[in-house]
Coordinates of C-alpha atoms and ligand atoms in Angstrom, one line a residue:
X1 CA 0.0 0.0 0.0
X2 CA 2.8 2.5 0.7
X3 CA 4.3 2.4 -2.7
X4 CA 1.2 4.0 -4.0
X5 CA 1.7 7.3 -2.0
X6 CA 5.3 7.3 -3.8
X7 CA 6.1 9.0 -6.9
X8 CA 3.7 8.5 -9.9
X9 CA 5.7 6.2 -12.6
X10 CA 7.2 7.5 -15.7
X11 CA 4.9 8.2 -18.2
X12 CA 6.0 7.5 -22.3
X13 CA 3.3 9.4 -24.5
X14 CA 3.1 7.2 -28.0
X15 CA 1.1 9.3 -30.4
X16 CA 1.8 7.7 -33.1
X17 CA -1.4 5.1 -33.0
X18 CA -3.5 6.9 -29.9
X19 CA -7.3 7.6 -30.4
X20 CA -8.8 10.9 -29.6
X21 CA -9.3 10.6 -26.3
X22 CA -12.5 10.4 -25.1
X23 CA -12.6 13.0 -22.7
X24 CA -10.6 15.3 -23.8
X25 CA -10.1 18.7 -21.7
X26 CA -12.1 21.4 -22.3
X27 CA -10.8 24.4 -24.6
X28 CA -11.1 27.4 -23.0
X29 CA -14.4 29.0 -23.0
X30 CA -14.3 31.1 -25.6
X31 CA -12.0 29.6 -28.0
X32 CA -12.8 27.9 -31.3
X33 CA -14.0 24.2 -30.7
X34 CA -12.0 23.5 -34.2
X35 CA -9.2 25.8 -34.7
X36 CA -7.1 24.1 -36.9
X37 CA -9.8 23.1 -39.3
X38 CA -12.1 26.4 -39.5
X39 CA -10.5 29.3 -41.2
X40 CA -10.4 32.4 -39.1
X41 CA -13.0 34.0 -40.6
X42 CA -15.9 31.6 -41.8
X43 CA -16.9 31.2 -45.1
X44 CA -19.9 33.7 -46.2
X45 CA -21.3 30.7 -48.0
X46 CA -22.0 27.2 -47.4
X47 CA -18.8 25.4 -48.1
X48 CA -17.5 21.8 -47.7
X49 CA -16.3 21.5 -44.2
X50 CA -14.2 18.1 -43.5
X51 CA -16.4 15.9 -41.3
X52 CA -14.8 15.2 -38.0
X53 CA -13.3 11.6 -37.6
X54 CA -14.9 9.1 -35.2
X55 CA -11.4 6.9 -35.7
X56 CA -8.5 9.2 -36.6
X57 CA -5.2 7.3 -37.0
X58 CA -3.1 10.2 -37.4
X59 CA -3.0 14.0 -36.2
X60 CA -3.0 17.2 -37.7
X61 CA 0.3 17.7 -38.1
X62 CA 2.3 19.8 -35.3
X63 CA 0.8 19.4 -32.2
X64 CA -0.3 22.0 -30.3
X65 CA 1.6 22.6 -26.9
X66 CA -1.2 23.0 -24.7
X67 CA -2.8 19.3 -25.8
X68 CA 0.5 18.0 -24.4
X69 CA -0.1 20.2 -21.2
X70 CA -3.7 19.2 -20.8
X71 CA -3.2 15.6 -21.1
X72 CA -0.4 15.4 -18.7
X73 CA -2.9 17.4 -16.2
X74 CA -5.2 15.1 -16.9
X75 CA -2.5 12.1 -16.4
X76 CA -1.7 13.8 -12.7
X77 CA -5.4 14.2 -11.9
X78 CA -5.9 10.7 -12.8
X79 CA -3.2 9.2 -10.5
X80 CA -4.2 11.6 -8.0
X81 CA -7.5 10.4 -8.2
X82 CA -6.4 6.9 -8.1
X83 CA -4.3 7.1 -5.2
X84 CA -7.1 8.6 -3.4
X85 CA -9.3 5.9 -4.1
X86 CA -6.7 3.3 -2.9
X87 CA -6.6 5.2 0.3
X88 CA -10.3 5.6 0.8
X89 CA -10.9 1.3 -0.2
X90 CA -8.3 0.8 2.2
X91 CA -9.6 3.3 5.1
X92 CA -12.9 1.4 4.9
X93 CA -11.6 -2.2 4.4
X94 CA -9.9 -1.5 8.1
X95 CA -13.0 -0.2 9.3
X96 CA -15.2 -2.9 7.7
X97 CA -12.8 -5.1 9.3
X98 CA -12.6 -3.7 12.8
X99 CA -16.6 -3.8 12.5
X100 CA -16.2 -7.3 11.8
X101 CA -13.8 -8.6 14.3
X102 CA -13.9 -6.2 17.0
X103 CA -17.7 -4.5 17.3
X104 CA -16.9 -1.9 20.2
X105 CA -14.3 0.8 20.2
X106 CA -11.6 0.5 22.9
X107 CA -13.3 1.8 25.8
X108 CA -16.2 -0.1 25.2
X109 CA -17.4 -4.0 25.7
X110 CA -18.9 -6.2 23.4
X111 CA -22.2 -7.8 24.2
X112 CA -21.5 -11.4 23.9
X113 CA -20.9 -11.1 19.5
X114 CA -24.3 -9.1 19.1
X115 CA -22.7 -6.0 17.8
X116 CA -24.0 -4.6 21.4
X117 CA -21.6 -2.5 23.1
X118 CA -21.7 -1.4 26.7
X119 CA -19.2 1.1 28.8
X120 CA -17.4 -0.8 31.6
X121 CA -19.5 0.9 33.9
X122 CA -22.7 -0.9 32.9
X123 CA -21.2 -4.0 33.7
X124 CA -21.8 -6.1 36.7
X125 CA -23.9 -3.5 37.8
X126 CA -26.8 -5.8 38.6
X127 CA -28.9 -4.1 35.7
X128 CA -28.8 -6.2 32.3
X129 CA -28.4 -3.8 29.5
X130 CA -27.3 -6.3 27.0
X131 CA -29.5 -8.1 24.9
X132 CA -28.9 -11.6 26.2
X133 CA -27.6 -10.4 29.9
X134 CA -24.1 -10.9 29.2
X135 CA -22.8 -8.2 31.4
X136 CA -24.3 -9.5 34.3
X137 CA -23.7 -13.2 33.6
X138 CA -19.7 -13.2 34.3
X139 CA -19.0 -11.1 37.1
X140 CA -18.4 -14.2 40.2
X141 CA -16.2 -16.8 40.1
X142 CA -14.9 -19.2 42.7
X143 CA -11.2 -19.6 42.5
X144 CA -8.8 -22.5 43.9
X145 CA -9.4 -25.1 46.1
X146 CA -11.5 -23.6 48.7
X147 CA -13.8 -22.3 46.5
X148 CA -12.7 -18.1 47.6
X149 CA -15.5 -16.4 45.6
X150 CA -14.4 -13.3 43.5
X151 CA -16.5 -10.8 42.1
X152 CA -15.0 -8.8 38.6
X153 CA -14.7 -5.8 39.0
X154 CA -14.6 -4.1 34.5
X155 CA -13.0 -0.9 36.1
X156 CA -9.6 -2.3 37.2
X157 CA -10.3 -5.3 34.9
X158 CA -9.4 -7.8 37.8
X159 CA -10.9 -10.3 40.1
X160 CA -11.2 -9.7 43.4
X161 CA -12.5 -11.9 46.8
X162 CA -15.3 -10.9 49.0
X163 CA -14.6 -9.6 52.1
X164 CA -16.6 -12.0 55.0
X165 CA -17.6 -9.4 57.3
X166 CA -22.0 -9.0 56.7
X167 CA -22.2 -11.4 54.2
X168 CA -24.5 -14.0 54.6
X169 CA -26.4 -17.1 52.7
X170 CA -28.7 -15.1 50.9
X171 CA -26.2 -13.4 49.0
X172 CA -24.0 -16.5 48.5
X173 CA -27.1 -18.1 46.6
X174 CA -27.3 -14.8 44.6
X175 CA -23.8 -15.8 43.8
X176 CA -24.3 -19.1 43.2
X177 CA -27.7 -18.6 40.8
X178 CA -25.6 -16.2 39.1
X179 CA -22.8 -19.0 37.8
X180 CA -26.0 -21.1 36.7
X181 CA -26.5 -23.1 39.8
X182 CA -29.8 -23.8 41.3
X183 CA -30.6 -22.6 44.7
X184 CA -31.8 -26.1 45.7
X185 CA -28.6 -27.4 45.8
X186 CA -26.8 -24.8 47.5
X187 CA -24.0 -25.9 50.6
X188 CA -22.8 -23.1 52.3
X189 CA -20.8 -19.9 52.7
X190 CA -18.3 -19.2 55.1
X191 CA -15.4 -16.8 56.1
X192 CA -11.9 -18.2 55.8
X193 CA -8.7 -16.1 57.2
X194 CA -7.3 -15.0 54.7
X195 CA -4.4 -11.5 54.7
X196 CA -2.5 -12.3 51.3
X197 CA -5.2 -9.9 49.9
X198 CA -4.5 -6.3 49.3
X199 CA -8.1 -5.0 47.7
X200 CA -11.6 -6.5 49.0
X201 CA -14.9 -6.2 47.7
X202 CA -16.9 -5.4 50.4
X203 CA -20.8 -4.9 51.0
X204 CA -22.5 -1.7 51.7
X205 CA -25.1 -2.9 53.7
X206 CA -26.2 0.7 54.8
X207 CA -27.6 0.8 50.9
X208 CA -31.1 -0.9 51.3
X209 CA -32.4 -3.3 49.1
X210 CA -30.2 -3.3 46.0
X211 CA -28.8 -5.5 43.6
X212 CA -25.6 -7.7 44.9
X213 CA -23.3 -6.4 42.3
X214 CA -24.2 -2.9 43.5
X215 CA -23.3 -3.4 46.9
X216 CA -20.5 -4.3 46.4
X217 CA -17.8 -1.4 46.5
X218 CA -13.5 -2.2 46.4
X219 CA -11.5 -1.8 49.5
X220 CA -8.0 -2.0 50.8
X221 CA -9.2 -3.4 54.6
X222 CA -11.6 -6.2 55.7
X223 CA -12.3 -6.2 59.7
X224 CA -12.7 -10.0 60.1
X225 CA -9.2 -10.9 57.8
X226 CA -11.7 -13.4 56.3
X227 CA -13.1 -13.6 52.8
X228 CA -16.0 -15.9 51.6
X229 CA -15.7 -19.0 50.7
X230 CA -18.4 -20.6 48.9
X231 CA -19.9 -23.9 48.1
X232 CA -23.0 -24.2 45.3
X233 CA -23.1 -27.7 45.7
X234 CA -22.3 -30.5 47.7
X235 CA -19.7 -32.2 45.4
X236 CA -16.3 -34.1 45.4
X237 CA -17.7 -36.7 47.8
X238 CA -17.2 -40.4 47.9
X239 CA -19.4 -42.8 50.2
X240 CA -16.7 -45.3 49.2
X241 CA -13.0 -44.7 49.2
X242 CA -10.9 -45.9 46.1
X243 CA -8.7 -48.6 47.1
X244 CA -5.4 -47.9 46.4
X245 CA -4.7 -51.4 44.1
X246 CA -4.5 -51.7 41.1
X247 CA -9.7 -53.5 34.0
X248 CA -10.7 -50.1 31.7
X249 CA -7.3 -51.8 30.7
X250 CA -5.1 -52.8 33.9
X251 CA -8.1 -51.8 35.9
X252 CA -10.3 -53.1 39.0
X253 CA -13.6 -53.6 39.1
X254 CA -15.5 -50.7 41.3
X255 CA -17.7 -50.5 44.2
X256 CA -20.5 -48.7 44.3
X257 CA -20.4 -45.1 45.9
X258 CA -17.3 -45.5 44.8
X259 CA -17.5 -43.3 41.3
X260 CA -21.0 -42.0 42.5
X261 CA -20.6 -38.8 39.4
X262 CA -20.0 -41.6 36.5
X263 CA -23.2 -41.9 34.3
X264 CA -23.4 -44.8 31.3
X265 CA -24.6 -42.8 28.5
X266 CA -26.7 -45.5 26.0
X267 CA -28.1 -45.1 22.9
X268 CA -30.2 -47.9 21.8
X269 CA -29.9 -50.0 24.8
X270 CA -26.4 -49.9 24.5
X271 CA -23.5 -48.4 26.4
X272 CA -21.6 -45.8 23.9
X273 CA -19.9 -43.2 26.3
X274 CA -19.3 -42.3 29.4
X275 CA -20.3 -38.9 31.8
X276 CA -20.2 -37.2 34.9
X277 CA -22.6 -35.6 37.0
X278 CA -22.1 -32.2 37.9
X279 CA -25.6 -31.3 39.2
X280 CA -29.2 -33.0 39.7
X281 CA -29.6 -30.8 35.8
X282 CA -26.3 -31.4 34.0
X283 CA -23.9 -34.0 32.6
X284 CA -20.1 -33.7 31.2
X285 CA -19.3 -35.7 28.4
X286 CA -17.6 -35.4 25.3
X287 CA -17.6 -33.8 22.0
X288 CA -17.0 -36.6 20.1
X289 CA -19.8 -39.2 21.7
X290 CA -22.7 -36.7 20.7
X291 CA -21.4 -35.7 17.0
X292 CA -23.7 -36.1 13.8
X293 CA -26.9 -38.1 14.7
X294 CA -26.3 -38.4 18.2
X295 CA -26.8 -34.3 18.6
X296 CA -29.8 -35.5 19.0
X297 CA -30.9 -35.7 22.8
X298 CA -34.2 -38.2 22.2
X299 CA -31.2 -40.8 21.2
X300 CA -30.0 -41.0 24.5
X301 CA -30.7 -42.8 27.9
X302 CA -28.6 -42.0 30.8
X303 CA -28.0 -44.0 33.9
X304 CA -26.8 -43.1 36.9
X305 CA -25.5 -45.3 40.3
X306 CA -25.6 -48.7 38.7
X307 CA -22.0 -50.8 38.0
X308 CA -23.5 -53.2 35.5
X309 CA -24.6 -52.7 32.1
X310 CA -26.6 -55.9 32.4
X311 CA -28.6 -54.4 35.1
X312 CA -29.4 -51.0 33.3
X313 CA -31.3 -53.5 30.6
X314 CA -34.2 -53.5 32.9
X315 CA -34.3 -50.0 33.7
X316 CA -35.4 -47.3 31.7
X317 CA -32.8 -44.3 32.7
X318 CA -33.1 -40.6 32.5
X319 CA -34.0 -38.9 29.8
X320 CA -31.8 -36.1 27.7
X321 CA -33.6 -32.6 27.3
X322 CA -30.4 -30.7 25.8
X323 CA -26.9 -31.4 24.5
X324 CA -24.8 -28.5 24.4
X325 CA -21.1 -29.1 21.9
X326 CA -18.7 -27.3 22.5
X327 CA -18.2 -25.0 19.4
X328 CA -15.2 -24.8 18.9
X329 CA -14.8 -28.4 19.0
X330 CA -12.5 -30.4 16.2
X331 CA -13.2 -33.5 15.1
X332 CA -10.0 -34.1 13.7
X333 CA -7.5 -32.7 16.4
X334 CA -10.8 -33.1 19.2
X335 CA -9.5 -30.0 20.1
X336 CA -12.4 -28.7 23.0
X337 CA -14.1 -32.3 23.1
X338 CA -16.7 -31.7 25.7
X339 CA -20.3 -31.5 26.0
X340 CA -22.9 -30.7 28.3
X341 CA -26.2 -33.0 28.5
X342 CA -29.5 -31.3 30.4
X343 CA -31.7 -34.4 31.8
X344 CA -35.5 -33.4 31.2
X345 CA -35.5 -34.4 35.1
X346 CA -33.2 -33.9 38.0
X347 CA -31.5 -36.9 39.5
X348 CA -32.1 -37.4 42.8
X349 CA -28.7 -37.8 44.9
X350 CA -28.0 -40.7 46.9
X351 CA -24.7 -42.6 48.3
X352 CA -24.4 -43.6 45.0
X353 CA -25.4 -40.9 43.1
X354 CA -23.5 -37.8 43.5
X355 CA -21.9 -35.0 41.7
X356 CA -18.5 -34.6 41.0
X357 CA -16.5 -31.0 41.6
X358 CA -15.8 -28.9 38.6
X359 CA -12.5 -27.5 38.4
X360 CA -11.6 -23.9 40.1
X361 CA -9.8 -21.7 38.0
X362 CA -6.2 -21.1 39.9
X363 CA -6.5 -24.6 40.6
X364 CA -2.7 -26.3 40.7
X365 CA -2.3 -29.7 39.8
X366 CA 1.1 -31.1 40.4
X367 CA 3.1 -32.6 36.9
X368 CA 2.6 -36.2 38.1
X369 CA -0.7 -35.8 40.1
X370 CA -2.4 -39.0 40.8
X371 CA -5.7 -39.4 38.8
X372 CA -8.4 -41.7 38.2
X373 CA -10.2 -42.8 35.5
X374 CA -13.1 -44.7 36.0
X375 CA -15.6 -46.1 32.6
X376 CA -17.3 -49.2 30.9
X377 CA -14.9 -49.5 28.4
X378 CA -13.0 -52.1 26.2
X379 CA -11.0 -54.1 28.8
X380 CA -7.9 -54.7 26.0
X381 CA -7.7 -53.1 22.3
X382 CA -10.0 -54.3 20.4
X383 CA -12.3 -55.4 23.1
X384 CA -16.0 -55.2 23.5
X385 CA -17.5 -53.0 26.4
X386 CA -17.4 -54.4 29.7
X387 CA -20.4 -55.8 31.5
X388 CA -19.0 -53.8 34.9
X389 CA -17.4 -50.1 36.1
X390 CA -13.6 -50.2 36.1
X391 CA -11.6 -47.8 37.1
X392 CA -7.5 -47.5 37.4
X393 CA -5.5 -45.1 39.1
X394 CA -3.1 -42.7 36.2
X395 CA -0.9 -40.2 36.8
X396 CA -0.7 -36.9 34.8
X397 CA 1.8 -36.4 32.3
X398 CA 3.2 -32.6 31.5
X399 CA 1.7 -31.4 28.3
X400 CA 5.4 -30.6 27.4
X401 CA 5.8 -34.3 27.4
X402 CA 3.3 -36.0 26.2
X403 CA 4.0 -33.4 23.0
X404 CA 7.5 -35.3 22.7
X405 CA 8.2 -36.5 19.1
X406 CA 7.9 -40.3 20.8
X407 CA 5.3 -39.6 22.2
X408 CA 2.3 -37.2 20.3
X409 CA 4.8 -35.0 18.7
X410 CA 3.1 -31.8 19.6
X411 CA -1.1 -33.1 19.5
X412 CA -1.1 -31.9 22.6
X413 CA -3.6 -29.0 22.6
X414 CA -4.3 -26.7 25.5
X415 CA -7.7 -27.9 26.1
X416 CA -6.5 -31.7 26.7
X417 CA -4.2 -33.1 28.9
X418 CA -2.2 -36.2 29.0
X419 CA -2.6 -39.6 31.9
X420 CA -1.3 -42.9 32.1
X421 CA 1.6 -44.7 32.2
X422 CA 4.4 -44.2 29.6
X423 CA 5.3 -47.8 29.9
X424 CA 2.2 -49.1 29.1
X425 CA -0.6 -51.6 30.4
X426 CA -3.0 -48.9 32.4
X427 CA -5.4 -47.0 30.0
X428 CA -8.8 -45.8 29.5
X429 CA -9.9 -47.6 25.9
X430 CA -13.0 -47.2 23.5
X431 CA -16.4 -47.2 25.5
X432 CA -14.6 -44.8 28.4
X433 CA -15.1 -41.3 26.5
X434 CA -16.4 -38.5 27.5
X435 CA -15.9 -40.5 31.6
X436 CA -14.2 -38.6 34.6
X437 CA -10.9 -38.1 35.1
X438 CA -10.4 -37.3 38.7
X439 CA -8.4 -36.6 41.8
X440 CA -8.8 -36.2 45.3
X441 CA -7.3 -32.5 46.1
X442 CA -8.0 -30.7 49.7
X443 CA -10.5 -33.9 50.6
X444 CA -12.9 -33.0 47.5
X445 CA -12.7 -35.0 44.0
X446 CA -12.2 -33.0 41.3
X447 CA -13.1 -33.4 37.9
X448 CA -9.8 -33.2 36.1
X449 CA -10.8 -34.3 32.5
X450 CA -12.5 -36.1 30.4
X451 CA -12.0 -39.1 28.2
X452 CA -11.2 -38.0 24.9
X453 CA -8.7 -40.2 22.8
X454 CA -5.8 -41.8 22.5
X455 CA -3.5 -44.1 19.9
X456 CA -4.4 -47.9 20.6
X457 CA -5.1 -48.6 24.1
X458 CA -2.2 -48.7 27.2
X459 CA 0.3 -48.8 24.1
X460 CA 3.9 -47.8 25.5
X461 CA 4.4 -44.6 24.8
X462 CA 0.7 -43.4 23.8
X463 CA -1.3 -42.5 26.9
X464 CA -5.0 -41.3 26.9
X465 CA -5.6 -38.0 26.3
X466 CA -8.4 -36.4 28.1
X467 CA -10.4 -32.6 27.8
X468 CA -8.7 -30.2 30.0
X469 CA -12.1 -29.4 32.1
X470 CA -10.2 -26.3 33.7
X471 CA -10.6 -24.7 30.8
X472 CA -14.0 -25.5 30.3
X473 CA -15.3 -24.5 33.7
X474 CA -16.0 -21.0 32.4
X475 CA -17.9 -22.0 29.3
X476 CA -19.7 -24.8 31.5
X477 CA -20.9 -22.2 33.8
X478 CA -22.1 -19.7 31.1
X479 CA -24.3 -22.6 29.2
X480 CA -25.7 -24.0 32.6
X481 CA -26.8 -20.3 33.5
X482 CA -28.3 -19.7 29.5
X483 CA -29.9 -23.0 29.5
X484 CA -31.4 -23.2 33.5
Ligands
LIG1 N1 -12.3 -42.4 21.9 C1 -12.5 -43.4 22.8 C2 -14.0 -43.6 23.1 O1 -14.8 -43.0 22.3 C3 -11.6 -43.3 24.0 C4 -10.3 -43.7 23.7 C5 -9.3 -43.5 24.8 N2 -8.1 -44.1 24.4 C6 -7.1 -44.3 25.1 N3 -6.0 -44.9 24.6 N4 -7.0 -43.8 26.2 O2 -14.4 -44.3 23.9

């Protein structure tokens, strides 16, 4: 583009063959429109007067020195214009283009991708002023392992925890209905000591009955050192611990209570996938297990606290209302392979029955962390389902790696994340996917992952490869809080 604003190129007139141009400039007003073929003084009497050429080959003779000036006027005009236009095409290509890929100007935020665009002040304000609520939709979080809720504040652009002192249940189910949880299954709130915090969100309770977000107002001290820590659900629990020993391949067989969040997912009376509870509403799964046909949610059957497939025969399981893909799931890499499935009713939780915790962002899972996988799949490559729930005990493996040339030479997206045994012989296998990957972590069980793939089964060398559910958490919550 910047070579057009240079110098125009040289310009070689050829009149030997050239056309009369067809817009030719304008002789001066005044002047003779045909000097050179009128004589000065016209002829008193009609006389023969050449016709004027349409297609004249060759010139009158010498010609006249301002042509040569007009036309190279009319040259410079015309590259003038041209570069103009270049500029212009290109001054609206960037703002067609900034229009397109970035609808708000800087100070502004977009509305979800409507186009919408709403000042920072507007946000998590406890008023929605986008169309779909987005501004109010994102502004609580619950971060690490003890669940510290933060609130956003889109001034400072940064996260900050809730100071303990007035707080109380009622706003901690605000909180919680506000990441898409019910209030029927909400635990508890509670202060924990806490001085590694420099800012505090705090409440105002002096400013009557107002929305949450409105009370709350940033500040550098908090009286009772604690901030809120917050619990939406009961999850993470196990009525039965794992035992330590160690088919899935390599596997045991399970108790029940034992894996009370893993679901069999069937379709046609038959066990294709595996899932996790995360509330009485909502299911993880993956991508992959609900592509093409199976979108469809009438295809599916789920069941829920039974350990043999035989025994699900004669029952006729829960029924699927939704199935949310993630969209910017691949199928060929399976980069973001999970799903959400909505039952069309709750499950009711029991010992055996229970839902699984979802990942915390700021959550630190050590390189080698000890996992579990737990699923109905192949017992062996090749295999065919198994009749009962298996589950092995895999460490992680460091996306670095698993990304090794021997190993998945660089497959290894962010959104997945690498268990099992280098050497072989432990491995989640076909039937497992879209099953927990978990680990025990400040006496809750965390959902780490979730099946995804893997080359062969508990082949040395090629371990599974599950979704990175940390990364999903966010996503999770924003569907489950657009779809309650
Ligand atoms: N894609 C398989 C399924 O649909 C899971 C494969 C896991 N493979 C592995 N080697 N870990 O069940």
């Amino acid at each position: 583009m910047t070579s057009t604003l240079g110098p125009p190129p040289p310009y070689y007139e050829n009149r030997g063959f050239q056309p009369e141009p067809p817009y030719a400039a304008r002789p001066a007003a005044g002047a003779h429109p045909y000097p050179q073929l009128f004589p000065t003084n016209p002829p008193s009497v009609p006389s023969y007067v050449p016709r004027v050429a349409t297609h004249q080959s060759t010139r009158p003779a010498a010609p006249p020195p301002r042509r040569t000036c007009a036309a190279s006027l009319r040259k410079t005009i015309i590259i003038i214009l041209s570069i103009l236009i270049v500029i212009c095409c290109a001054i609206a290509a960037f703002f067609i283009w900034y229009f397109v890929e970035n609808n708000c100007l800087s100070s502004l935020i977009e509305c979800g991708s409507s186009g919408v665009c709403m000042p920072p002040s507007q946000w998590c304000d406890g008023v929605s002023d986008c169309p779909n609520g987005e501004d109010e939709t994102r502004c609580v979080r619950l971060f690490g392992p003890n669940f510290i809720l933060q609130v956003y504040s889109p001034v400072s652009k940064s996260w900050y925890p809730v100071c303990q002192d007035d707080w109380n249940d009622d706003y901690g189910k605000i909180a919680c209905k506000d990441m898409g949880y019910s209030v029927d299954t909400y635990f508890y709130s509670r202060g924990v000591p806490d001085v590694s915090f420099k800012s505090y969100m705090k409440l105002n309770t002096s400013a009557g009955n107002i929305d949450l977000y409105k009370k709350l107002y940033s500040s550098g001290s908090c009286a009772s050192g604690s901030v809120v820590s917050l619990r939406c659900i009961e999850c993470g629990l196990a009525s039965k611990s794992a035992s330590i020993m160690n088919r899935i391949v390599g596997g045991s067989g399970a108790v029940l209570g034992q894996w009370p969040w893993q679901v069999s997912l069937h379709v046609q009376g038959t066990h294709v996938c595996g899932g996790s509870i995360i509330t009485p509403h909502w299911l993880v799964t993956a991508a992959h297990c609900v592509e093409g046909r199976l979108s469809d949610p009438h295809s599916w059957r789920v069941y829920a606290g039974i350990l043999n497939q035989d025994e699900m025969l004669f029952r006729s399981g829960y029924k699927v209302q939704l199935i949310i893909s993630h969209p910017d799931y691949d199928t060929d890499s399976k980069d973001n392979d999970v799903a959400l499935m909505k039952l069309e009713t709750p499950l009711s939780f029991t010992e055996n029955v229970r839902p699984v915790c979802l990942p915390n962002p700021g959550m630190m899972f050590q390189p080698n962390q000890q996992c579990w996988i737990s699923g109905w799949g192949a017992e062996y490559q090749g295999g065919k389902t198994s009749n009962n729930l298996n589950y092995v005990a895999v460490p992680l493996i460091e996306r670095s790696r698993c990304n090794a040339v021997y190993i998945y030479n660089g497959m290894i997206l962010p959104t997945m994340i690498c268990a099992g045994d280098l050497a072989g012989g432990i491995d989640s296998c076909q039937g497992d996917s879209g099953g927990p990957l978990v680990t025990h972590h400040h006496s809750v069980w965390w959902l780490v992952g979730d099946t995804s793939w893997g080359t062969g089964c508990a082949t040395p060398n090629k371990p599974g490869v599950y979704g990175n559910m940390t990364v999903f958490t966010d996503w999770i919550y924003k569907n489950m809080q657009a779809n309650r």
